[in-house]
CSV table of C-alpha atoms in Angstrom, one decimal:
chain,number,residue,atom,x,y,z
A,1,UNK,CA,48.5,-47.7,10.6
A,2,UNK,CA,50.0,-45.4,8.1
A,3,UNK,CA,53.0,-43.1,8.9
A,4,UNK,CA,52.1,-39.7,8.7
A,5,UNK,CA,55.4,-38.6,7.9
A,6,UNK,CA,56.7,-40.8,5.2
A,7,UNK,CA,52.9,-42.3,4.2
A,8,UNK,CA,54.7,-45.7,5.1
A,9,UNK,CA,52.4,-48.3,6.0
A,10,UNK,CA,55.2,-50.7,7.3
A,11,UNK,CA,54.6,-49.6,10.9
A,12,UNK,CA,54.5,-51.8,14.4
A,13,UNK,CA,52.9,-51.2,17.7
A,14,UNK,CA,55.5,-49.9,20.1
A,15,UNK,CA,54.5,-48.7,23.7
A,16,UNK,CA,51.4,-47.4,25.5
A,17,UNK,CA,52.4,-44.2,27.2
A,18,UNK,CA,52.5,-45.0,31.2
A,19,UNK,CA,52.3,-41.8,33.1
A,20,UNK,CA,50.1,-39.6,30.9
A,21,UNK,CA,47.9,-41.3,29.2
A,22,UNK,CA,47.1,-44.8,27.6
A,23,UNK,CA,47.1,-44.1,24.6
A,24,UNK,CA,49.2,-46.4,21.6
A,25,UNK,CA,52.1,-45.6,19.6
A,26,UNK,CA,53.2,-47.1,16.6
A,27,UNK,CA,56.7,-47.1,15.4
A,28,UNK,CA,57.6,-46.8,11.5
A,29,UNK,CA,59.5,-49.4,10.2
A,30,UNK,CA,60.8,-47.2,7.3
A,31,UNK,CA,62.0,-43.8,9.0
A,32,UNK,CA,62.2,-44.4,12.8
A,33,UNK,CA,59.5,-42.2,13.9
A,34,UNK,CA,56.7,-42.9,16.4
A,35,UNK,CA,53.4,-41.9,16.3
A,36,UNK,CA,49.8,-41.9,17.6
A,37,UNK,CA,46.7,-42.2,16.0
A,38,UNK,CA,46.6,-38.3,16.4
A,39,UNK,CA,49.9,-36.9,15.0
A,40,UNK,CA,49.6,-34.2,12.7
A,41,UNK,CA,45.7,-33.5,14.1
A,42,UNK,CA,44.8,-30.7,16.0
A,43,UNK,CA,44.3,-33.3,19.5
A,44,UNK,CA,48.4,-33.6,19.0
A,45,UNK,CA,50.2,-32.8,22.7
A,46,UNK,CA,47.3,-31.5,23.7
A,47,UNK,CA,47.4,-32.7,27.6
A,48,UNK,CA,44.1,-32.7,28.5
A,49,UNK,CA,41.8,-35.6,28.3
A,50,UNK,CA,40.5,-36.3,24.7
A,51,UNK,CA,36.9,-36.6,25.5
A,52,UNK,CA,36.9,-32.7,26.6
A,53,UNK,CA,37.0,-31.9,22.9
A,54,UNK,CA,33.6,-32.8,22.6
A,55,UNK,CA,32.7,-30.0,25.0
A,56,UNK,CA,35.1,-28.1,23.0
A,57,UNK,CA,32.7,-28.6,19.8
A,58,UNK,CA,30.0,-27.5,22.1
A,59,UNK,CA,31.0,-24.7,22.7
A,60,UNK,CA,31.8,-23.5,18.9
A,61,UNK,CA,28.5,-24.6,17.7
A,62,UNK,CA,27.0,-22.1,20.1
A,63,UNK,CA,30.2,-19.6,19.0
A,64,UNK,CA,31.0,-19.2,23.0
A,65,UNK,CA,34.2,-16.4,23.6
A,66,UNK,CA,37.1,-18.0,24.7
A,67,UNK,CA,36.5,-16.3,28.5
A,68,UNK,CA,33.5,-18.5,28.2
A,69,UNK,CA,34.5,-21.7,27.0
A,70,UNK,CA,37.0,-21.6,29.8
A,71,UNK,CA,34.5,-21.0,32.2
A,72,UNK,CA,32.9,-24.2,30.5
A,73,UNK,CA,35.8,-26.2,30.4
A,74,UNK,CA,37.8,-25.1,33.8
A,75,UNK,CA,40.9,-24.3,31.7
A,76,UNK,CA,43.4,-21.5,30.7
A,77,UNK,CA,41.6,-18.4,28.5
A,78,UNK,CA,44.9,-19.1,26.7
A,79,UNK,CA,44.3,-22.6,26.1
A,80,UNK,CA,40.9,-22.0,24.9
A,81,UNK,CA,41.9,-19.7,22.5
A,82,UNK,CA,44.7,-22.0,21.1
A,83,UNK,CA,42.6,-24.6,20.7
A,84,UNK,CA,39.9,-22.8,18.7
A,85,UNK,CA,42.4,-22.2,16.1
A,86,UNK,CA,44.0,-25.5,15.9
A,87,UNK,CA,40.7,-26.6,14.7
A,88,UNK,CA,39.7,-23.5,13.1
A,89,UNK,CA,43.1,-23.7,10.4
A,90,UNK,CA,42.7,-27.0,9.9
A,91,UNK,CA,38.7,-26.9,9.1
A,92,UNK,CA,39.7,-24.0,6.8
A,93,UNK,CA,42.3,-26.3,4.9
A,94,UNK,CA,39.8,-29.0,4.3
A,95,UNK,CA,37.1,-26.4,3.2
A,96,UNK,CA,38.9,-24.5,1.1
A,97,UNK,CA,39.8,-27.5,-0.6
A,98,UNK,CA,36.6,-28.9,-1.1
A,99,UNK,CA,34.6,-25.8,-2.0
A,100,UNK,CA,34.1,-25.1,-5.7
A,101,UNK,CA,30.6,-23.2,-6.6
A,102,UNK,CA,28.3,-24.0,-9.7
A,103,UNK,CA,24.9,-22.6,-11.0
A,104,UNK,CA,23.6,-19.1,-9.9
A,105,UNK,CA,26.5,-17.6,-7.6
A,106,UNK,CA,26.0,-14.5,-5.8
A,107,UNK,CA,29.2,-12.6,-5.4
A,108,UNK,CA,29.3,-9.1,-3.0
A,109,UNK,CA,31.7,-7.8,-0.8
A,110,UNK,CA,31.8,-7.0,3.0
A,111,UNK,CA,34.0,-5.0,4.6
A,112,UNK,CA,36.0,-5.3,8.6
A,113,UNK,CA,38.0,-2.8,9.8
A,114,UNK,CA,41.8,-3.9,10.4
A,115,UNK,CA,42.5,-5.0,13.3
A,116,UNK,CA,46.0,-6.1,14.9
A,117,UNK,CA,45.2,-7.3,18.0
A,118,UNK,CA,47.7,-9.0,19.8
A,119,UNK,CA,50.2,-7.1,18.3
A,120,UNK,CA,52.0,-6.1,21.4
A,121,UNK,CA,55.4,-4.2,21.9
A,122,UNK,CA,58.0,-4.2,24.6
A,123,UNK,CA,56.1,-3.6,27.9
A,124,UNK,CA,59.1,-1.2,29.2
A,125,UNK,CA,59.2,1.0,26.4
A,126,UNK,CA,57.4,4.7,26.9
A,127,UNK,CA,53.9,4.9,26.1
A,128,UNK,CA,54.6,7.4,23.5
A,129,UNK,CA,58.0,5.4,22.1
A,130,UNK,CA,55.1,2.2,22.1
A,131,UNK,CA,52.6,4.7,19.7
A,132,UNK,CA,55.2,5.8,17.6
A,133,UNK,CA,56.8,2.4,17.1
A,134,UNK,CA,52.9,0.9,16.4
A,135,UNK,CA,52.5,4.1,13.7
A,136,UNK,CA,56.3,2.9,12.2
A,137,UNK,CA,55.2,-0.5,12.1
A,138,UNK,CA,51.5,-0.2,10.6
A,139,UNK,CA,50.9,3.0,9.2
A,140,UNK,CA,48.5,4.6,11.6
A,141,UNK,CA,47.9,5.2,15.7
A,142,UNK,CA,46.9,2.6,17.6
A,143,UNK,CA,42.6,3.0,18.4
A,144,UNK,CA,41.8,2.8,21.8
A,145,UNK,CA,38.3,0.2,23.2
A,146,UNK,CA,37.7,-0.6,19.6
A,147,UNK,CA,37.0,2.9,18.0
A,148,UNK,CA,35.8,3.0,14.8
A,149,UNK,CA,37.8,3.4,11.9
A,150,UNK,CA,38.1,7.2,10.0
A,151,UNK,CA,37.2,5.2,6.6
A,152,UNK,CA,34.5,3.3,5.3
A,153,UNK,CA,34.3,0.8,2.3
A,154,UNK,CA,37.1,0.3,-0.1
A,155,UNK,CA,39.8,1.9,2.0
A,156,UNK,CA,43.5,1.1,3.9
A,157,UNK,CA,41.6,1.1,7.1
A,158,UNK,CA,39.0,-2.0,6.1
A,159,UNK,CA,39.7,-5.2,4.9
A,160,UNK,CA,37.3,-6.8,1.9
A,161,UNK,CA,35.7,-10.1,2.4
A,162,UNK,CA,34.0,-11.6,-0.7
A,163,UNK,CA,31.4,-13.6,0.1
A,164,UNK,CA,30.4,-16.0,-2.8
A,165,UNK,CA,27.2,-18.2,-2.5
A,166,UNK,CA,25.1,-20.2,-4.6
A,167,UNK,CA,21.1,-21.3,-4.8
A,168,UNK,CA,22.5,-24.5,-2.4
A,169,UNK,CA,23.2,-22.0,0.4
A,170,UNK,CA,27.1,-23.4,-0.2
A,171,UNK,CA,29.5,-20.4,0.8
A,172,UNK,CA,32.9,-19.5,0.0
A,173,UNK,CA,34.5,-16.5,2.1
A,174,UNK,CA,37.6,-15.1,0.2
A,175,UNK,CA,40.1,-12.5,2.1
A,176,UNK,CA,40.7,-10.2,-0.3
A,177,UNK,CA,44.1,-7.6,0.1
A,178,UNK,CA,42.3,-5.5,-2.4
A,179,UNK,CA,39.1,-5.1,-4.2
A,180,UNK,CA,41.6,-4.5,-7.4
A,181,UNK,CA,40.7,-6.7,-10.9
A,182,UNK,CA,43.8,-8.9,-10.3
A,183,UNK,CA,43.1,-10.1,-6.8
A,184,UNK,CA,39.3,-10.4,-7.7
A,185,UNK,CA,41.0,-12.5,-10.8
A,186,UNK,CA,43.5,-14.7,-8.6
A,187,UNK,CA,40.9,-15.2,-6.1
A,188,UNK,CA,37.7,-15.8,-7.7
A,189,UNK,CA,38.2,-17.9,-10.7
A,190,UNK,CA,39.5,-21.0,-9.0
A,191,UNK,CA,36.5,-21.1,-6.5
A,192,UNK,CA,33.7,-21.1,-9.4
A,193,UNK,CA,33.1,-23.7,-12.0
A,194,UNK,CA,33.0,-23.0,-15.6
A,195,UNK,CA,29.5,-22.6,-16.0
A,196,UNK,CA,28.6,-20.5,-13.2
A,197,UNK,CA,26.3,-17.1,-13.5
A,198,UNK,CA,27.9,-15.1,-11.8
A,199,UNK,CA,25.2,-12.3,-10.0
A,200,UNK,CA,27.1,-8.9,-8.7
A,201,UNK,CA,26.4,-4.9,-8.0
A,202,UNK,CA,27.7,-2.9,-10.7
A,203,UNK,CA,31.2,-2.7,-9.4
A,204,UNK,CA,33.7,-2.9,-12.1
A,205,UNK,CA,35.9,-5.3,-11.5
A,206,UNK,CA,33.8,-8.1,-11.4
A,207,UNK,CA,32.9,-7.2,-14.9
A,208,UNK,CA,36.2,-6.9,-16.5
A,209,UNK,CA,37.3,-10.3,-14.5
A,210,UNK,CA,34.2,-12.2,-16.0
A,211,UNK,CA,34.6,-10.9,-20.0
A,212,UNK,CA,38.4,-11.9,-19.3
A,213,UNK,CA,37.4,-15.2,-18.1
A,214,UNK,CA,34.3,-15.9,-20.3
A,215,UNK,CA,32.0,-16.2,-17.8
A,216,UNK,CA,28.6,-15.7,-17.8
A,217,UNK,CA,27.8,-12.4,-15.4
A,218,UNK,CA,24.7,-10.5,-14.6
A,219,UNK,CA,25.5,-7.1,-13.1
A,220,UNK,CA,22.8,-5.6,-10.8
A,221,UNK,CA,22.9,-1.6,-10.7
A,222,UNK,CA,21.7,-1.3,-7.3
A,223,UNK,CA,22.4,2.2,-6.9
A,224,UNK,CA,19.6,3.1,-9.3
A,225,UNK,CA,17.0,0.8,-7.8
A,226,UNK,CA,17.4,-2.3,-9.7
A,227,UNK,CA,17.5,-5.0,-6.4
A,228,UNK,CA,16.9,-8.1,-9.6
A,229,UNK,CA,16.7,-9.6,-12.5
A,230,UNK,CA,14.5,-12.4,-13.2
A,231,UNK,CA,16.1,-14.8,-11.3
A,232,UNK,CA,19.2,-13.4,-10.8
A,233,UNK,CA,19.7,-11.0,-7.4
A,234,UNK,CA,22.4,-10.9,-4.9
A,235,UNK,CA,19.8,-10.9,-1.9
A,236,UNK,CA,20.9,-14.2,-0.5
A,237,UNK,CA,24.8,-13.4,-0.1
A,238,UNK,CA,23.4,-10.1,1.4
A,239,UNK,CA,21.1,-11.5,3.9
A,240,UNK,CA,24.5,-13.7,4.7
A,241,UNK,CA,26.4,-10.5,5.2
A,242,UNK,CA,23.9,-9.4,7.4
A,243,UNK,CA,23.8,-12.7,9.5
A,244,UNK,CA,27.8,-13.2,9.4
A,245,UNK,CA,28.2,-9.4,10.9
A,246,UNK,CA,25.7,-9.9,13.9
A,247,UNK,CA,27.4,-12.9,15.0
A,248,UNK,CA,31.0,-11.2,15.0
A,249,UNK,CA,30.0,-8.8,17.2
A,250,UNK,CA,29.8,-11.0,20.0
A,251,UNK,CA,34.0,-11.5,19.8
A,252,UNK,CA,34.1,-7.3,20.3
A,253,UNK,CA,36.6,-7.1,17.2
A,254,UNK,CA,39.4,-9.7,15.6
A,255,UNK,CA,42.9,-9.5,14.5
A,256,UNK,CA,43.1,-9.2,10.5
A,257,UNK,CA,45.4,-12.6,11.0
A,258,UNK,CA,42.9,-14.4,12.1
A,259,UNK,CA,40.0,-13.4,10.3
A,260,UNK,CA,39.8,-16.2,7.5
A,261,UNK,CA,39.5,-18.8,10.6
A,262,UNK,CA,36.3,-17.0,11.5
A,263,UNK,CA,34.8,-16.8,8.1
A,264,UNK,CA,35.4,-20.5,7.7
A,265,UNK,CA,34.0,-21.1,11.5
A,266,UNK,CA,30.4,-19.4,10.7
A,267,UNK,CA,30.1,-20.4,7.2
A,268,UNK,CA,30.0,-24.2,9.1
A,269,UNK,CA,28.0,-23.6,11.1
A,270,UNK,CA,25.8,-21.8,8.9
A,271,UNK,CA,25.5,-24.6,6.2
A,272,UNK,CA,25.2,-26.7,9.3
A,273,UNK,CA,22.7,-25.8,11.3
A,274,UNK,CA,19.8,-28.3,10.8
A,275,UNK,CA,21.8,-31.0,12.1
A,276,UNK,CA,21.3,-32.1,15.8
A,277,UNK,CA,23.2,-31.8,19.0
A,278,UNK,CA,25.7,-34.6,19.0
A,279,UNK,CA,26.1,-35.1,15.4
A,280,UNK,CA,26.9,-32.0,14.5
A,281,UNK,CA,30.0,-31.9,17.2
A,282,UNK,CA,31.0,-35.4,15.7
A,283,UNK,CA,30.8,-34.0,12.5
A,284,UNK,CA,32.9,-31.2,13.4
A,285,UNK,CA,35.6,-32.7,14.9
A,286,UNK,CA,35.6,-35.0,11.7
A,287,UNK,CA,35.7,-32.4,9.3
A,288,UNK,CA,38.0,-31.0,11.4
A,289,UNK,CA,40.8,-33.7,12.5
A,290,UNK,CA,40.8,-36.2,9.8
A,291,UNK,CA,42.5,-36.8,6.4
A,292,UNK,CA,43.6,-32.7,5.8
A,293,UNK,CA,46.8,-32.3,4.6
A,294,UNK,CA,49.1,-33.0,7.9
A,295,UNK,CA,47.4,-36.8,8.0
A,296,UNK,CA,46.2,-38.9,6.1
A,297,UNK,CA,43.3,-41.3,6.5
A,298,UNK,CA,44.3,-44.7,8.6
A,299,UNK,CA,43.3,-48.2,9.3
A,300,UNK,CA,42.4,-48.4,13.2
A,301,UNK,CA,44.1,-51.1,15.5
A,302,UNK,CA,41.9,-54.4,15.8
A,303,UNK,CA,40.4,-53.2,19.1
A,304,UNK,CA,39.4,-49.7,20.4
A,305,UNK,CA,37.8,-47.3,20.1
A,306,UNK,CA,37.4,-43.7,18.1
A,307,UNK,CA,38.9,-41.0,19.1
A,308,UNK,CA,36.5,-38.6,17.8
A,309,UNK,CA,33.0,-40.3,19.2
A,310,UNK,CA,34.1,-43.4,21.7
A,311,UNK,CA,32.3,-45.7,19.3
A,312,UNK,CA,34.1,-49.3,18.9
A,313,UNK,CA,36.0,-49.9,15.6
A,314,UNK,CA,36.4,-52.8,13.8
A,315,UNK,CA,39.7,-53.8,11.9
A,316,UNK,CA,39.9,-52.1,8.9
A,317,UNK,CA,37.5,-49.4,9.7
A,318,UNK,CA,39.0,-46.0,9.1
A,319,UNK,CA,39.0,-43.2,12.3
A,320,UNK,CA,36.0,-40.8,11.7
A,321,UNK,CA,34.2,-43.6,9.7
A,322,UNK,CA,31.3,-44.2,11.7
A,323,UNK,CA,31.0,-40.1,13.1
């Protein structure tokens, strides 16, 4: 086993936990700490039997609410929400990661209106001293039962989300604080390769970022009819947009905090949704538990088995090797 603290691998078993669970932990030799082979995963002090987590996956292949899952599950709406983003941030750190875009890339932005939900105040404070503190904090009244926003588009109210996607159907979602040239800059530069196309509307910035960064950009003038180009159209990340907002609607608003977790959660299972039940929530879990930042990949004990599928492991196999 390797240390997930120090990266030591100079570790020794040390004691099966006896009340709560049977699970092994390993000392390090090198800094004192003990461990388990899920320290630094999402599954860490969770209390609840590991094997629920397959329901769990379930559950956010078929994007269930949280009141649902814990209908499901028979546990706290709290809990349920807590673990969806345990999973959620630390899918999002292996993704963003991994995803760099090549070829044809079709670049557009979609818009959400801000949202600061669970952004509570002191219960005991005046309704009115609660609205006034919310404008001092935010800049604006709270809405009441998710009214619309007063602006559209490219405004204080909305937040931009630019969607990039290439002819492999591969997406990158990319919360944007602005739709101004240097955030499109600092943003979109590092998630294309050097010899991308990049496809857009006529918007500006996109231009001036692409002649900066010498590449290769087709601007489509959609406002006077032109929908493509030969090849080159921005229907795919469109039809994407279209897709993406239809299945938000079922969560009846986000919070602006938590938004990127979402766009990483549906652009999974988007890319994913050819693979079967049962795979896919190995998969998942996987993508989602294993070798991220926090931990690193490890050898498994001699005897056992995975913690992510119940499937026996040799010596020397790694956790999340045979998923």
């Amino acid at each position: 086993m390797v240390c997930p603290r120090c990266q030591s691998k100079s570790t020794v078993r040390y004691v099966k936990f006896s009340k709560t669970s049977d699970r092994q932990r390993y000392k390090c030799k090198s800094c004192g700490r003990t461990f388990t082979d899920l320290t630094g995963t999402p599954l860490s002090y969770v209390k609840k039997p590991v094997n629920m987590w397959d329901e769990v996956a379930r559950c956010m292949r078929d994007g269930y609410s949280c009141r649902r899952i814990a209908q499901e599950l028979g546990i706290a709406v709290s809990t349920a929400f807590e673990w969806r983003h345990r999973i959620l941030a630390s899918l999002r750190t292996r993704t963003d990661l991994a995803i760099t875009l090549n070829g044809i890339v079709e670049a557009d932005e979609t818009f959400f209106r801000k949202s600061y939900k669970g952004s509570h105040f002191k219960n005991k404070m005046d309704p009115d001293a609660r609205r006034e503190a919310f404008f001092k904090a935010f800049g604006r009244y709270p809405r009441k039962h998710g009214k619309e926003a007063h602006k559209r588009g490219r405004s204080k109210e909305q937040v931009p989300v630019l969607v990039l996607r290439d002819r492999t159907a591969r997406t990158a979602s990319l919360i944007m604080p602005s739709m101004k040239t240097e955030e499109i800059s600092r943003q979109l530069l590092p998630a294309i390769g050097s010899d991308t196309v990049l496809c857009t509307d006529a918007y500006r910035g996109y231009k001036t970022v692409c002649k900066a960064a010498g590449i290769n950009h087709v601007a489509l003038n959609q406002n006077k009819g032109e929908r493509s180009r030969g090849i080159y159209h921005i229907q795919s990340v469109n039809v994407y947009h279209s897709r993406l907002k239809g299945w938000m609607e079922r969560f009846k608003g986000v919070a602006t905090k938590y938004l990127d977790n979402y766009m990483t959660w549906f652009a999974y299972i988007d890319t994913t949704r050819d693979i079967t039940s049962g795979t896919w929530e190995r998969r998942f879990l996987a993508m989602s538990c294993i070798d991220n930042k926090k931990v690193q990949k490890k050898s498994a004990p001699a005897k056992g088995l995975c913690v992510l599928c119940n499937e026996p492991i040799l010596k020397g196999q790694e956790i999340g090797s045979m998923c």
